[in-house]
mmCIF file of C-alpha atoms and ligand atoms in Angstrom:
data_model
loop_
_atom_site.group_PDB
_atom_site.id
_atom_site.type_symbol
_atom_site.label_atom_id
_atom_site.label_comp_id
_atom_site.label_asym_id
_atom_site.label_seq_id
_atom_site.Cartn_x
_atom_site.Cartn_y
_atom_site.Cartn_z
ATOM 1 C CA UNK M 34 -9.308 39.866 -7.181
ATOM 2 C CA UNK M 35 -7.585 43.036 -8.136
ATOM 3 C CA UNK M 36 -4.634 44.095 -5.733
ATOM 4 C CA UNK M 37 -3.230 47.948 -7.158
ATOM 5 C CA UNK M 38 -0.523 47.321 -5.513
ATOM 6 C CA UNK M 39 1.966 46.039 -8.125
ATOM 7 C CA UNK M 40 6.116 46.898 -8.949
ATOM 8 C CA UNK M 41 5.324 44.462 -11.962
ATOM 9 C CA UNK M 42 6.258 46.781 -14.804
ATOM 10 C CA UNK M 43 9.692 45.419 -15.961
ATOM 11 C CA UNK M 44 13.261 47.530 -15.440
ATOM 12 C CA UNK M 45 11.442 50.830 -13.865
ATOM 13 C CA UNK M 46 12.130 50.652 -9.964
ATOM 14 C CA UNK M 47 13.346 47.906 -7.944
ATOM 15 C CA UNK M 48 10.563 45.221 -8.649
ATOM 16 C CA UNK M 49 11.076 43.236 -11.539
ATOM 17 C CA UNK M 50 13.580 43.260 -13.365
ATOM 18 C CA UNK M 51 13.050 42.182 -17.145
ATOM 19 C CA UNK M 52 9.946 41.317 -19.032
ATOM 20 C CA UNK M 53 10.555 37.657 -18.227
ATOM 21 C CA UNK M 54 9.896 38.294 -13.849
ATOM 22 C CA UNK M 55 7.108 40.322 -15.431
ATOM 23 C CA UNK M 56 5.076 37.693 -16.742
ATOM 24 C CA UNK M 57 6.341 35.574 -13.966
ATOM 25 C CA UNK M 58 4.592 37.633 -11.943
ATOM 26 C CA UNK M 59 1.389 38.226 -13.863
ATOM 27 C CA UNK M 60 1.272 33.996 -14.900
ATOM 28 C CA UNK M 61 1.804 33.658 -10.507
ATOM 29 C CA UNK M 62 -0.908 36.419 -9.327
ATOM 30 C CA UNK M 63 -2.817 34.661 -12.245
ATOM 31 C CA UNK M 64 -2.543 31.186 -10.340
ATOM 32 C CA UNK M 65 -3.425 33.038 -7.277
ATOM 33 C CA UNK M 66 -7.239 34.384 -7.987
ATOM 34 C CA UNK M 67 -6.123 37.351 -9.412
ATOM 35 C CA UNK M 68 -8.032 38.879 -12.852
ATOM 36 C CA UNK M 69 -6.603 43.139 -11.688
ATOM 37 C CA UNK M 70 -3.429 44.454 -10.672
ATOM 38 C CA UNK M 71 -2.010 47.492 -11.021
ATOM 39 C CA UNK M 72 1.100 49.178 -12.128
ATOM 40 C CA UNK M 73 2.488 50.821 -9.720
ATOM 41 C CA UNK M 74 6.183 51.547 -9.658
ATOM 42 C CA UNK M 75 7.629 53.925 -7.770
ATOM 43 C CA UNK M 76 7.696 58.296 -8.569
ATOM 44 C CA UNK M 77 11.622 58.084 -8.637
ATOM 45 C CA UNK M 78 14.174 55.205 -10.396
ATOM 46 C CA UNK M 79 16.231 54.999 -7.458
ATOM 47 C CA UNK M 80 14.106 56.098 -4.159
ATOM 48 C CA UNK M 81 16.044 59.416 -3.559
ATOM 49 C CA UNK M 82 14.478 62.703 -4.691
ATOM 50 C CA UNK M 83 16.068 62.492 -8.331
ATOM 51 C CA UNK M 84 13.826 64.964 -10.241
ATOM 52 C CA UNK M 85 16.339 62.972 -13.832
ATOM 53 C CA UNK M 86 15.432 59.909 -12.726
ATOM 54 C CA UNK M 87 11.440 59.245 -13.125
ATOM 55 C CA UNK M 88 8.523 57.051 -13.746
ATOM 56 C CA UNK M 89 6.790 59.221 -15.719
ATOM 57 C CA UNK M 90 2.943 59.536 -16.395
ATOM 58 C CA UNK M 91 4.117 59.140 -20.049
ATOM 59 C CA UNK M 92 7.238 56.471 -18.786
ATOM 60 C CA UNK M 93 3.907 54.671 -16.750
ATOM 61 C CA UNK M 94 1.307 54.530 -19.505
ATOM 62 C CA UNK M 95 4.395 53.045 -21.851
ATOM 63 C CA UNK M 96 5.214 50.384 -19.917
ATOM 64 C CA UNK M 97 1.414 49.123 -19.413
ATOM 65 C CA UNK M 98 0.330 49.266 -22.932
ATOM 66 C CA UNK M 99 3.916 46.839 -23.349
ATOM 67 C CA UNK M 100 2.759 45.004 -20.930
ATOM 68 C CA UNK M 101 -0.471 44.503 -22.473
ATOM 69 C CA UNK M 102 0.354 43.365 -25.760
ATOM 70 C CA UNK M 103 3.304 41.397 -24.078
ATOM 71 C CA UNK M 104 -0.222 39.344 -21.891
ATOM 72 C CA UNK M 105 -2.909 39.265 -24.661
ATOM 73 C CA UNK M 106 0.651 37.736 -27.107
ATOM 74 C CA UNK M 107 1.789 35.157 -24.379
ATOM 75 C CA UNK M 108 -3.002 34.392 -22.815
ATOM 76 C CA UNK M 109 -2.477 35.826 -19.878
ATOM 77 C CA UNK M 110 -5.787 36.702 -18.326
ATOM 78 C CA UNK M 111 -4.206 39.745 -16.211
ATOM 79 C CA UNK M 112 -6.125 42.968 -17.055
ATOM 80 C CA UNK M 113 -2.821 45.649 -16.238
ATOM 81 C CA UNK M 114 -4.180 49.414 -14.910
ATOM 82 C CA UNK M 115 -1.308 51.780 -14.618
ATOM 83 C CA UNK M 116 -0.609 53.502 -11.361
ATOM 84 C CA UNK M 117 1.690 55.024 -8.655
ATOM 85 C CA UNK M 118 3.852 54.056 -5.754
ATOM 86 C CA UNK M 119 4.463 57.933 -4.743
ATOM 87 C CA UNK M 120 6.694 58.812 -2.054
ATOM 88 C CA UNK M 121 5.083 62.061 0.756
ATOM 89 C CA UNK M 122 6.731 65.510 0.543
ATOM 90 C CA UNK M 123 7.079 68.285 -1.248
ATOM 91 C CA UNK M 124 8.572 67.232 -4.954
ATOM 92 C CA UNK M 125 6.853 64.998 -5.459
ATOM 93 C CA UNK M 126 3.569 66.437 -5.186
ATOM 94 C CA UNK M 127 5.428 69.654 -7.324
ATOM 95 C CA UNK M 128 5.216 67.009 -9.826
ATOM 96 C CA UNK M 129 2.113 65.797 -9.726
ATOM 97 C CA UNK M 130 0.867 69.160 -9.993
ATOM 98 C CA UNK M 131 3.129 70.058 -13.141
ATOM 99 C CA UNK M 132 0.649 66.548 -15.067
ATOM 100 C CA UNK M 133 4.275 64.565 -14.296
ATOM 101 C CA UNK M 134 2.942 61.938 -11.399
ATOM 102 C CA UNK M 135 0.387 59.267 -12.899
ATOM 103 C CA UNK M 136 -2.879 58.674 -10.282
ATOM 104 C CA UNK M 137 -3.952 55.405 -10.081
ATOM 105 C CA UNK M 138 -5.592 54.557 -13.572
ATOM 106 C CA UNK M 139 -5.095 58.579 -14.415
ATOM 107 C CA UNK M 140 -8.661 59.337 -13.904
ATOM 108 C CA UNK M 141 -7.203 62.027 -9.952
ATOM 109 C CA UNK M 142 -9.327 59.684 -7.412
ATOM 110 C CA UNK M 143 -6.829 58.537 -5.834
ATOM 111 C CA UNK M 144 -3.062 57.925 -5.062
ATOM 112 C CA UNK M 145 -0.880 55.443 -3.585
ATOM 113 C CA UNK M 146 1.062 57.634 -0.452
ATOM 114 C CA UNK M 147 4.441 55.264 0.362
ATOM 115 C CA UNK M 148 6.049 57.717 3.981
ATOM 116 C CA UNK M 149 9.424 58.082 4.272
ATOM 117 C CA UNK M 150 11.189 54.403 6.483
ATOM 118 C CA UNK M 151 11.730 56.111 9.443
ATOM 119 C CA UNK M 152 9.486 59.214 10.262
ATOM 120 C CA UNK M 153 5.532 61.177 10.376
ATOM 121 C CA UNK M 154 7.452 63.944 9.374
ATOM 122 C CA UNK M 155 4.920 66.903 10.630
ATOM 123 C CA UNK M 156 4.107 67.738 6.952
ATOM 124 C CA UNK M 157 1.868 64.368 7.343
ATOM 125 C CA UNK M 158 -1.847 65.044 7.329
ATOM 126 C CA UNK M 159 -1.181 68.640 5.598
ATOM 127 C CA UNK M 160 0.094 67.139 2.355
ATOM 128 C CA UNK M 161 -3.089 64.494 3.170
ATOM 129 C CA UNK M 162 -5.184 67.775 3.729
ATOM 130 C CA UNK M 163 -3.688 68.743 -0.034
ATOM 131 C CA UNK M 164 -4.250 66.035 -1.338
ATOM 132 C CA UNK M 165 -7.437 65.526 -0.462
ATOM 133 C CA UNK M 166 -8.443 69.486 -1.646
ATOM 134 C CA UNK M 167 -7.343 68.682 -4.619
ATOM 135 C CA UNK M 168 -10.422 66.042 -4.575
ATOM 136 C CA UNK M 169 -7.492 62.835 -4.640
ATOM 137 C CA UNK M 170 -8.199 60.797 -1.359
ATOM 138 C CA UNK M 171 -4.833 59.097 -0.221
ATOM 139 C CA UNK M 172 -4.221 55.637 0.170
ATOM 140 C CA UNK M 173 -1.312 55.114 3.151
ATOM 141 C CA UNK M 174 0.919 52.283 1.882
ATOM 142 C CA UNK M 175 1.321 48.796 4.101
ATOM 143 C CA UNK M 176 1.291 51.149 7.979
ATOM 144 C CA UNK M 177 1.865 48.046 9.004
ATOM 145 C CA UNK M 178 5.327 48.507 8.196
ATOM 146 C CA UNK M 179 5.564 52.196 9.439
ATOM 147 C CA UNK M 180 8.238 51.908 12.591
ATOM 148 C CA UNK M 181 5.849 55.082 14.038
ATOM 149 C CA UNK M 182 3.043 53.630 13.519
ATOM 150 C CA UNK M 183 4.095 50.217 15.168
ATOM 151 C CA UNK M 184 4.362 51.521 17.871
ATOM 152 C CA UNK M 185 1.622 54.430 17.958
ATOM 153 C CA UNK M 186 -1.441 52.840 15.663
ATOM 154 C CA UNK M 187 -3.312 56.314 16.886
ATOM 155 C CA UNK M 188 -1.086 58.247 13.672
ATOM 156 C CA UNK M 189 -3.046 55.780 11.275
ATOM 157 C CA UNK M 190 -6.570 56.905 12.886
ATOM 158 C CA UNK M 191 -5.948 60.002 12.276
ATOM 159 C CA UNK M 192 -4.764 60.014 9.410
ATOM 160 C CA UNK M 193 -7.463 58.010 7.811
ATOM 161 C CA UNK M 194 -10.296 59.923 10.741
ATOM 162 C CA UNK M 195 -9.209 62.368 8.327
ATOM 163 C CA UNK M 196 -10.212 61.408 5.712
ATOM 164 C CA UNK M 197 -7.341 58.482 3.981
ATOM 165 C CA UNK M 198 -7.486 54.781 3.472
ATOM 166 C CA UNK M 199 -4.817 52.271 5.144
ATOM 167 C CA UNK M 200 -4.187 48.967 3.013
ATOM 168 C CA UNK M 201 -2.181 46.235 3.850
ATOM 169 C CA UNK M 202 0.724 44.702 2.958
ATOM 170 C CA UNK M 203 -1.237 41.074 2.221
ATOM 171 C CA UNK M 204 2.113 38.887 2.800
ATOM 172 C CA UNK M 205 2.342 40.934 6.142
ATOM 173 C CA UNK M 206 -0.199 38.533 7.341
ATOM 174 C CA UNK M 207 0.290 35.290 6.295
ATOM 175 C CA UNK M 208 4.244 35.954 8.061
ATOM 176 C CA UNK M 209 6.512 36.266 5.274
ATOM 177 C CA UNK M 210 7.408 40.050 6.880
ATOM 178 C CA UNK M 211 8.471 37.906 10.824
ATOM 179 C CA UNK M 212 6.028 37.262 13.636
ATOM 180 C CA UNK M 213 5.982 40.810 14.864
ATOM 181 C CA UNK M 214 4.503 42.543 11.582
ATOM 182 C CA UNK M 215 1.872 40.036 12.360
ATOM 183 C CA UNK M 216 1.559 41.008 14.979
ATOM 184 C CA UNK M 217 0.466 43.803 14.463
ATOM 185 C CA UNK M 218 -1.167 43.709 11.282
ATOM 186 C CA UNK M 219 -3.982 41.504 13.287
ATOM 187 C CA UNK M 220 -3.965 44.160 15.548
ATOM 188 C CA UNK M 221 -4.718 47.539 13.096
ATOM 189 C CA UNK M 222 -7.884 44.587 10.991
ATOM 190 C CA UNK M 223 -9.178 44.488 14.333
ATOM 191 C CA UNK M 224 -9.213 47.866 15.510
ATOM 192 C CA UNK M 225 -10.448 48.264 11.447
ATOM 193 C CA UNK M 226 -7.252 50.657 10.513
ATOM 194 C CA UNK M 227 -7.242 49.409 7.683
ATOM 195 C CA UNK M 228 -8.950 48.836 3.997
ATOM 196 C CA UNK M 229 -7.538 46.829 1.278
ATOM 197 C CA UNK M 230 -5.149 44.305 0.783
ATOM 198 C CA UNK M 231 -3.037 44.484 -2.291
ATOM 199 C CA UNK M 232 0.404 42.638 -2.421
ATOM 200 C CA UNK M 233 3.110 45.409 -3.351
ATOM 201 C CA UNK M 234 5.062 42.028 -4.507
ATOM 202 C CA UNK M 235 8.630 43.112 -6.356
ATOM 203 C CA UNK M 236 9.165 40.334 -8.031
ATOM 204 C CA UNK M 237 7.664 35.934 -8.691
ATOM 205 C CA UNK M 238 10.220 34.898 -4.810
ATOM 206 C CA UNK M 239 11.351 37.425 -2.395
ATOM 207 C CA UNK M 240 8.365 39.236 -2.902
ATOM 208 C CA UNK M 241 5.504 37.532 -5.242
ATOM 209 C CA UNK M 242 2.660 39.172 -6.694
ATOM 210 C CA UNK M 243 -0.057 36.668 -4.186
ATOM 211 C CA UNK M 244 -2.884 37.183 -2.304
ATOM 212 C CA UNK M 245 -5.411 34.830 -1.414
ATOM 213 C CA UNK M 246 -3.263 33.095 0.978
ATOM 214 C CA UNK M 247 -3.165 36.607 3.526
ATOM 215 C CA UNK M 248 -7.290 36.677 2.659
ATOM 216 C CA UNK M 249 -7.863 33.579 4.699
ATOM 217 C CA UNK M 250 -6.251 34.896 7.294
ATOM 218 C CA UNK M 251 -8.236 38.388 7.246
ATOM 219 C CA UNK M 252 -11.270 36.081 7.204
ATOM 220 C CA UNK M 253 -10.343 34.812 10.454
ATOM 221 C CA UNK M 254 -10.224 38.476 12.110
ATOM 222 C CA UNK M 255 -13.394 40.109 10.423
ATOM 223 C CA UNK M 256 -15.457 37.205 8.466
ATOM 224 C CA UNK M 257 -15.214 36.624 4.545
ATOM 225 C CA UNK M 258 -17.264 39.073 3.507
ATOM 226 C CA UNK M 259 -15.321 42.739 4.394
ATOM 227 C CA UNK M 260 -11.725 39.869 3.258
ATOM 228 C CA UNK M 261 -13.730 39.825 0.445
ATOM 229 C CA UNK M 262 -14.335 43.482 -0.201
ATOM 230 C CA UNK M 263 -10.931 44.510 0.827
ATOM 231 C CA UNK M 264 -9.728 41.954 -2.250
ATOM 232 C CA UNK M 265 -12.880 42.636 -4.501
ATOM 233 C CA UNK M 266 -15.148 45.484 -4.290
ATOM 234 C CA UNK M 267 -12.773 48.450 -2.935
ATOM 235 C CA UNK M 268 -10.089 47.958 -4.737
ATOM 236 C CA UNK M 269 -12.508 48.070 -7.372
ATOM 237 C CA UNK M 270 -14.508 51.931 -6.846
ATOM 238 C CA UNK M 271 -10.517 52.749 -5.994
ATOM 239 C CA UNK M 272 -9.897 52.003 -9.810
ATOM 240 C CA UNK M 273 -13.356 53.681 -11.408
ATOM 241 C CA UNK M 274 -12.502 56.869 -9.423
ATOM 242 C CA UNK M 275 -15.681 56.460 -6.275
ATOM 243 C CA UNK M 276 -16.189 56.829 -3.298
ATOM 244 C CA UNK M 277 -14.822 53.676 -1.424
ATOM 245 C CA UNK M 278 -17.548 54.162 1.037
HETATM 246 FE FE1 FE2 R 192 5.103 49.925 -3.459
#
């Protein structure tokens, strides 16, 4: 399986705290059947907009190179691809335009787009349109955990109809985030509003890098072939920078 959203790089955000945790996460992912993982640190290290505390393209590429080396040394068969968890906002866009923010695999074709936790700003569609005008497809991350989309799924539909993709967190489907999120996740999947699953892993225990149980749940909803596509073919095309559909 291919996981396109994981906070596995150590000491750069609220994900893995050190190399020990990074390697433990890598071992867990491999044991669960994950062979490729996109390392996606938050663009702003402290989660608030602070241009002095950034995970720039250079920082992420440097950490990815180090992690690849550590995995090679430890004989852990996990391929790491560079990426970024990109928050919706004009400040972030400016950093992207300046070449300081990283898209998935540095290909300028796909970008993980994180909405603010409790709001859906009026500029969301405009920002998505702007990204698409530059040839970048926004991938809306974990819509099932977003307060407004939970109440009004048609707001997600609008974004999808305008060309965005949606990535669900695997563990939302397994009940990790509670019954309500699980129920909403099932609804969004059945409505056809979900294109791929990823772990959004942050550490080995609280937010682990696991997908297989979620794929079993997903298979019950959409059949095994479509479920497998959401963790193999589609993320594979995203990494390759190819059209998904
Ligand atoms: Fe994330």
